Structure formats: C-alpha cells, structure tokens
Amino acid sequence: MARQLILAIAESAEILEQQLKNSRTASQKERLQMLWWLKTGQVTQHQTLAERLGRDRSTVTRWLQKYRQGGLSELLALKSAPGKSPHLSPEALAGLQERLRQPPGFKSYGEIVEWLNQTYQLNLTYPTVYNWVRYRLKAKLKVPRPQSAHQEPNADRRFKKTSLQPC
C-alpha cells in the first residue's frame, strides 16, 4: 500500500475554491485543484493525485516542493523565458530616434549603420538596421528626388508659372 501524503496547507478550502474559480490559466487551475483535493481530504496518496491530475508523479512532486518552499505564490508564479536581448540598447535607440527627427537626417541605411558603429560601437548589419528603422520605428528616409545635370536651374519655376491653372 502507498504511503499517505502529508502536506500542511495554510489556506482554507474556501479560499482555495474561490481562487480556483477566479484563476485564468490552466496551469494555475491544475495546481489549485491539487491543493483543494488535498485540503478537503479527497486525495491522500501521491499516486492517486498524479492519476487524477493526469500528470506524472515527478511533476506533482515538483509542484508540492514549490508549495512547501514558497507557499501559494511560489506555486502559482508564472515563469517566462528571458528571451534574446535587443540589438539596439535603449540609449542607442533614443539617439537614433532623435537623429531621425533632425532635418538633415540620413541619406541611406548604410549611413545609419556607419553612424551607429561610430557613435555607439554597434556592429549591426544592413538588414537589421533597415528592419529597426523601417518597421519598428516607422521611419522613412527623406531623400530628395534625383535631378538631371542638364536641367536648367529655374526651369521648374517657369513651368509652374506657365502651366494651366485649375478652374
């Protein structure tokens, strides 16, 4: 016969039931259900608890250890992966945004790559800088349209004066 599961649960059955009803994630509901079954005496053996939850015994053991060490808050804590750190530091990002707002701005994304390398010592590739500027910062480089070398200096003004005026 399996040995009895002994665990001192600090919360009352009513509090556990209320939190079970108010919990939003499935993992929290499973863990609260486990504590509620233990508190109300419906389950007294480790193996039975694992079978009812549909979890391996090692998972249930790990959950019980978390509860013993840190209480309900530790058991219900949601862990998130740290993820990869962004290529641009917050100060480099702020400096780039400020520089993009200034009137001369940048002529090309290659120029931005060089500026970031010189100013913040960041060795970023062209596609990385393009994605940051174009899609995350929603900025477009303001480059004047090319003009012919044979164009007369005041030809555009004369054209505007002689073109038909809308009625």
PDB file of C-alpha atoms in Angstrom:
ATOM      1  CA  MET A   1       0.000   0.000   0.000  1.00  0.00           C
ATOM      2  CA  ALA A   2       1.202   3.503  -0.836  1.00  0.00           C
ATOM      3  CA  ARG A   3       2.137   5.839   1.956  1.00  0.00           C
ATOM      4  CA  GLN A   4      -0.016   8.789   2.972  1.00  0.00           C
ATOM      5  CA  LEU A   5       0.745  12.218   1.527  1.00  0.00           C
ATOM      6  CA  ILE A   6       1.348  14.673   4.366  1.00  0.00           C
ATOM      7  CA  LEU A   7       1.284  18.370   3.490  1.00  0.00           C
ATOM      8  CA  ALA A   8       0.371  21.315   5.703  1.00  0.00           C
ATOM      9  CA  ILE A   9      -1.764  23.631   3.573  1.00  0.00           C
ATOM     10  CA  ALA A  10      -2.055  27.093   5.118  1.00  0.00           C
ATOM     11  CA  GLU A  11      -5.040  28.276   3.062  1.00  0.00           C
ATOM     12  CA  SER A  12      -8.592  27.216   3.855  1.00  0.00           C
ATOM     13  CA  ALA A  13     -10.661  25.135   1.470  1.00  0.00           C
ATOM     14  CA  GLU A  14     -12.955  28.125   0.823  1.00  0.00           C
ATOM     15  CA  ILE A  15     -10.052  30.374  -0.181  1.00  0.00           C
ATOM     16  CA  LEU A  16      -8.649  27.697  -2.469  1.00  0.00           C
ATOM     17  CA  GLU A  17     -12.068  27.150  -4.047  1.00  0.00           C
ATOM     18  CA  GLN A  18     -12.514  30.897  -4.608  1.00  0.00           C
ATOM     19  CA  GLN A  19      -9.067  31.205  -6.209  1.00  0.00           C
ATOM     20  CA  LEU A  20      -9.801  28.142  -8.323  1.00  0.00           C
ATOM     21  CA  LYS A  21     -12.912  29.847  -9.699  1.00  0.00           C
ATOM     22  CA  ASN A  22     -11.059  33.120 -10.339  1.00  0.00           C
ATOM     23  CA  SER A  23      -7.872  31.690 -11.868  1.00  0.00           C
ATOM     24  CA  ARG A  24      -7.337  32.397 -15.540  1.00  0.00           C
ATOM     25  CA  THR A  25      -4.706  29.935 -16.705  1.00  0.00           C
ATOM     26  CA  ALA A  26      -4.981  26.169 -16.928  1.00  0.00           C
ATOM     27  CA  SER A  27      -1.709  25.623 -15.084  1.00  0.00           C
ATOM     28  CA  GLN A  28      -2.933  27.657 -12.111  1.00  0.00           C
ATOM     29  CA  LYS A  29      -6.246  25.769 -12.076  1.00  0.00           C
ATOM     30  CA  GLU A  30      -4.462  22.410 -12.049  1.00  0.00           C
ATOM     31  CA  ARG A  31      -2.266  23.385  -9.142  1.00  0.00           C
ATOM     32  CA  LEU A  32      -5.102  24.914  -7.141  1.00  0.00           C
ATOM     33  CA  GLN A  33      -7.225  21.829  -7.811  1.00  0.00           C
ATOM     34  CA  MET A  34      -4.406  19.686  -6.427  1.00  0.00           C
ATOM     35  CA  LEU A  35      -4.252  21.742  -3.220  1.00  0.00           C
ATOM     36  CA  TRP A  36      -8.026  21.760  -2.860  1.00  0.00           C
ATOM     37  CA  TRP A  37      -8.209  17.955  -3.182  1.00  0.00           C
ATOM     38  CA  LEU A  38      -5.502  17.611  -0.533  1.00  0.00           C
ATOM     39  CA  LYS A  39      -7.123  20.164   1.796  1.00  0.00           C
ATOM     40  CA  THR A  40     -10.597  18.595   1.587  1.00  0.00           C
ATOM     41  CA  GLY A  41      -9.198  15.090   2.053  1.00  0.00           C
ATOM     42  CA  GLN A  42     -10.493  13.733  -1.252  1.00  0.00           C
ATOM     43  CA  VAL A  43      -6.990  12.531  -2.151  1.00  0.00           C
ATOM     44  CA  THR A  44      -4.498  11.211   0.379  1.00  0.00           C
ATOM     45  CA  GLN A  45      -1.955   9.362  -1.769  1.00  0.00           C
ATOM     46  CA  HIS A  46       0.655  10.721  -4.128  1.00  0.00           C
ATOM     47  CA  GLN A  47      -0.071   8.167  -6.864  1.00  0.00           C
ATOM     48  CA  THR A  48      -3.826   8.867  -6.789  1.00  0.00           C
ATOM     49  CA  LEU A  49      -3.197  12.596  -7.018  1.00  0.00           C
ATOM     50  CA  ALA A  50      -0.977  12.145 -10.078  1.00  0.00           C
ATOM     51  CA  GLU A  51      -3.570   9.908 -11.758  1.00  0.00           C
ATOM     52  CA  ARG A  52      -6.426  12.344 -11.092  1.00  0.00           C
ATOM     53  CA  LEU A  53      -4.432  15.254 -12.479  1.00  0.00           C
ATOM     54  CA  GLY A  54      -3.231  13.256 -15.467  1.00  0.00           C
ATOM     55  CA  ARG A  55       0.360  14.208 -14.651  1.00  0.00           C
ATOM     56  CA  ASP A  56       3.480  12.254 -13.894  1.00  0.00           C
ATOM     57  CA  ARG A  57       4.363  11.705 -10.235  1.00  0.00           C
ATOM     58  CA  SER A  58       7.572  13.717 -10.673  1.00  0.00           C
ATOM     59  CA  THR A  59       5.548  16.741 -11.820  1.00  0.00           C
ATOM     60  CA  VAL A  60       3.269  16.525  -8.800  1.00  0.00           C
ATOM     61  CA  THR A  61       6.323  16.143  -6.548  1.00  0.00           C
ATOM     62  CA  ARG A  62       7.892  19.268  -8.075  1.00  0.00           C
ATOM     63  CA  TRP A  63       4.666  21.233  -7.519  1.00  0.00           C
ATOM     64  CA  LEU A  64       4.462  20.112  -3.907  1.00  0.00           C
ATOM     65  CA  GLN A  65       8.093  21.106  -3.330  1.00  0.00           C
ATOM     66  CA  LYS A  66       7.376  24.556  -4.732  1.00  0.00           C
ATOM     67  CA  TYR A  67       4.432  24.902  -2.355  1.00  0.00           C
ATOM     68  CA  ARG A  68       6.494  23.755   0.628  1.00  0.00           C
ATOM     69  CA  GLN A  69       9.293  26.196  -0.173  1.00  0.00           C
ATOM     70  CA  GLY A  70       7.389  29.337  -1.134  1.00  0.00           C
ATOM     71  CA  GLY A  71       3.710  28.818  -0.469  1.00  0.00           C
ATOM     72  CA  LEU A  72       0.864  29.533  -2.815  1.00  0.00           C
ATOM     73  CA  SER A  73       2.563  32.476  -4.513  1.00  0.00           C
ATOM     74  CA  GLU A  74       5.562  30.336  -5.496  1.00  0.00           C
ATOM     75  CA  LEU A  75       3.331  27.529  -6.744  1.00  0.00           C
ATOM     76  CA  LEU A  76       1.226  29.850  -8.929  1.00  0.00           C
ATOM     77  CA  ALA A  77       4.077  32.043 -10.203  1.00  0.00           C
ATOM     78  CA  LEU A  78       4.211  32.265 -13.984  1.00  0.00           C
ATOM     79  CA  LYS A  79       7.731  31.932 -15.311  1.00  0.00           C
ATOM     80  CA  SER A  80       8.712  33.473 -18.626  1.00  0.00           C
ATOM     81  CA  ALA A  81      11.764  32.794 -20.713  1.00  0.00           C
ATOM     82  CA  PRO A  82      14.308  35.614 -20.684  1.00  0.00           C
ATOM     83  CA  GLY A  83      14.483  35.847 -24.475  1.00  0.00           C
ATOM     84  CA  LYS A  84      17.174  37.382 -26.587  1.00  0.00           C
ATOM     85  CA  SER A  85      18.330  40.903 -25.772  1.00  0.00           C
ATOM     86  CA  PRO A  86      17.615  43.505 -28.464  1.00  0.00           C
ATOM     87  CA  HIS A  87      20.396  44.520 -30.825  1.00  0.00           C
ATOM     88  CA  LEU A  88      19.958  48.214 -30.048  1.00  0.00           C
ATOM     89  CA  SER A  89      20.498  49.417 -26.498  1.00  0.00           C
ATOM     90  CA  PRO A  90      17.908  51.878 -25.118  1.00  0.00           C
ATOM     91  CA  GLU A  91      20.337  54.812 -25.332  1.00  0.00           C
ATOM     92  CA  ALA A  92      21.291  53.935 -28.928  1.00  0.00           C
ATOM     93  CA  LEU A  93      17.623  53.647 -29.841  1.00  0.00           C
ATOM     94  CA  ALA A  94      16.840  57.034 -28.285  1.00  0.00           C
ATOM     95  CA  GLY A  95      19.802  58.615 -30.083  1.00  0.00           C
ATOM     96  CA  LEU A  96      18.735  57.114 -33.412  1.00  0.00           C
ATOM     97  CA  GLN A  97      15.170  58.374 -32.990  1.00  0.00           C
ATOM     98  CA  GLU A  98      16.438  61.861 -32.191  1.00  0.00           C
ATOM     99  CA  ARG A  99      18.786  61.852 -35.164  1.00  0.00           C
ATOM    100  CA  LEU A 100      15.995  60.687 -37.490  1.00  0.00           C
ATOM    101  CA  ARG A 101      13.851  63.640 -36.346  1.00  0.00           C
ATOM    102  CA  GLN A 102      16.555  66.205 -37.163  1.00  0.00           C
ATOM    103  CA  PRO A 103      16.187  67.940 -40.551  1.00  0.00           C
ATOM    104  CA  PRO A 104      19.240  66.631 -42.417  1.00  0.00           C
ATOM    105  CA  GLY A 105      18.570  63.046 -41.261  1.00  0.00           C
ATOM    106  CA  PHE A 106      20.269  60.198 -43.089  1.00  0.00           C
ATOM    107  CA  LYS A 107      20.615  59.635 -46.829  1.00  0.00           C
ATOM    108  CA  SER A 108      20.784  55.838 -46.670  1.00  0.00           C
ATOM    109  CA  TYR A 109      20.500  52.889 -44.310  1.00  0.00           C
ATOM    110  CA  GLY A 110      24.195  52.247 -44.879  1.00  0.00           C
ATOM    111  CA  GLU A 111      24.868  55.685 -43.438  1.00  0.00           C
ATOM    112  CA  ILE A 112      22.838  54.743 -40.362  1.00  0.00           C
ATOM    113  CA  VAL A 113      24.888  51.533 -39.987  1.00  0.00           C
ATOM    114  CA  GLU A 114      28.102  53.606 -40.052  1.00  0.00           C
ATOM    115  CA  TRP A 115      26.697  56.199 -37.642  1.00  0.00           C
ATOM    116  CA  LEU A 116      25.674  53.518 -35.124  1.00  0.00           C
ATOM    117  CA  ASN A 117      29.116  51.934 -35.410  1.00  0.00           C
ATOM    118  CA  GLN A 118      30.942  55.226 -34.853  1.00  0.00           C
ATOM    119  CA  THR A 119      28.654  56.649 -32.174  1.00  0.00           C
ATOM    120  CA  TYR A 120      27.651  53.566 -30.144  1.00  0.00           C
ATOM    121  CA  GLN A 121      30.200  50.947 -31.304  1.00  0.00           C
ATOM    122  CA  LEU A 122      27.400  48.669 -32.571  1.00  0.00           C
ATOM    123  CA  ASN A 123      28.307  46.348 -35.432  1.00  0.00           C
ATOM    124  CA  LEU A 124      24.876  45.829 -36.941  1.00  0.00           C
ATOM    125  CA  THR A 125      24.100  44.522 -40.402  1.00  0.00           C
ATOM    126  CA  TYR A 126      22.190  46.455 -43.033  1.00  0.00           C
ATOM    127  CA  PRO A 127      19.018  44.280 -42.801  1.00  0.00           C
ATOM    128  CA  THR A 128      18.936  44.647 -39.004  1.00  0.00           C
ATOM    129  CA  VAL A 129      19.129  48.433 -39.218  1.00  0.00           C
ATOM    130  CA  TYR A 130      16.575  48.500 -42.039  1.00  0.00           C
ATOM    131  CA  ASN A 131      14.077  46.462 -40.002  1.00  0.00           C
ATOM    132  CA  TRP A 132      14.562  48.601 -36.880  1.00  0.00           C
ATOM    133  CA  VAL A 133      14.203  51.902 -38.704  1.00  0.00           C
ATOM    134  CA  ARG A 134      11.526  50.975 -41.218  1.00  0.00           C
ATOM    135  CA  TYR A 135       9.251  48.655 -39.247  1.00  0.00           C
ATOM    136  CA  ARG A 136       9.845  49.240 -35.543  1.00  0.00           C
ATOM    137  CA  LEU A 137      10.467  52.991 -35.587  1.00  0.00           C
ATOM    138  CA  LYS A 138       8.129  53.502 -38.588  1.00  0.00           C
ATOM    139  CA  ALA A 139      10.571  55.996 -40.117  1.00  0.00           C
ATOM    140  CA  LYS A 140      11.363  56.608 -43.767  1.00  0.00           C
ATOM    141  CA  LEU A 141      14.496  58.244 -45.043  1.00  0.00           C
ATOM    142  CA  LYS A 142      13.731  61.585 -46.690  1.00  0.00           C
ATOM    143  CA  VAL A 143      15.941  61.718 -49.742  1.00  0.00           C
ATOM    144  CA  PRO A 144      15.341  64.319 -52.494  1.00  0.00           C
ATOM    145  CA  ARG A 145      14.494  63.075 -55.944  1.00  0.00           C
ATOM    146  CA  PRO A 146      17.419  62.916 -58.325  1.00  0.00           C
ATOM    147  CA  GLN A 147      17.808  65.801 -60.785  1.00  0.00           C
ATOM    148  CA  SER A 148      19.415  65.788 -64.150  1.00  0.00           C
ATOM    149  CA  ALA A 149      22.759  67.547 -64.504  1.00  0.00           C
ATOM    150  CA  HIS A 150      21.460  69.164 -67.735  1.00  0.00           C
ATOM    151  CA  GLN A 151      18.400  70.724 -66.083  1.00  0.00           C
ATOM    152  CA  GLU A 152      18.149  74.481 -66.076  1.00  0.00           C
ATOM    153  CA  PRO A 153      18.216  75.965 -62.550  1.00  0.00           C
ATOM    154  CA  ASN A 154      14.890  77.855 -62.744  1.00  0.00           C
ATOM    155  CA  ALA A 155      13.017  75.607 -65.161  1.00  0.00           C
ATOM    156  CA  ASP A 156      10.628  74.343 -62.516  1.00  0.00           C
ATOM    157  CA  ARG A 157       9.572  77.885 -61.543  1.00  0.00           C
ATOM    158  CA  ARG A 158       8.905  78.820 -65.159  1.00  0.00           C
ATOM    159  CA  PHE A 159       6.884  75.644 -65.623  1.00  0.00           C
ATOM    160  CA  LYS A 160       4.731  76.390 -62.603  1.00  0.00           C
ATOM    161  CA  LYS A 161       4.007  79.927 -63.845  1.00  0.00           C
ATOM    162  CA  THR A 162       3.085  78.883 -67.377  1.00  0.00           C
ATOM    163  CA  SER A 163       1.118  75.731 -66.609  1.00  0.00           C
ATOM    164  CA  LEU A 164      -2.669  75.817 -66.744  1.00  0.00           C
ATOM    165  CA  GLN A 165      -4.360  76.936 -63.569  1.00  0.00           C
ATOM    166  CA  PRO A 166      -7.239  74.721 -62.343  1.00  0.00           C
ATOM    167  CA  CYS A 167     -10.704  76.208 -62.765  1.00  0.00           C
TER     168      CYS A 167
END
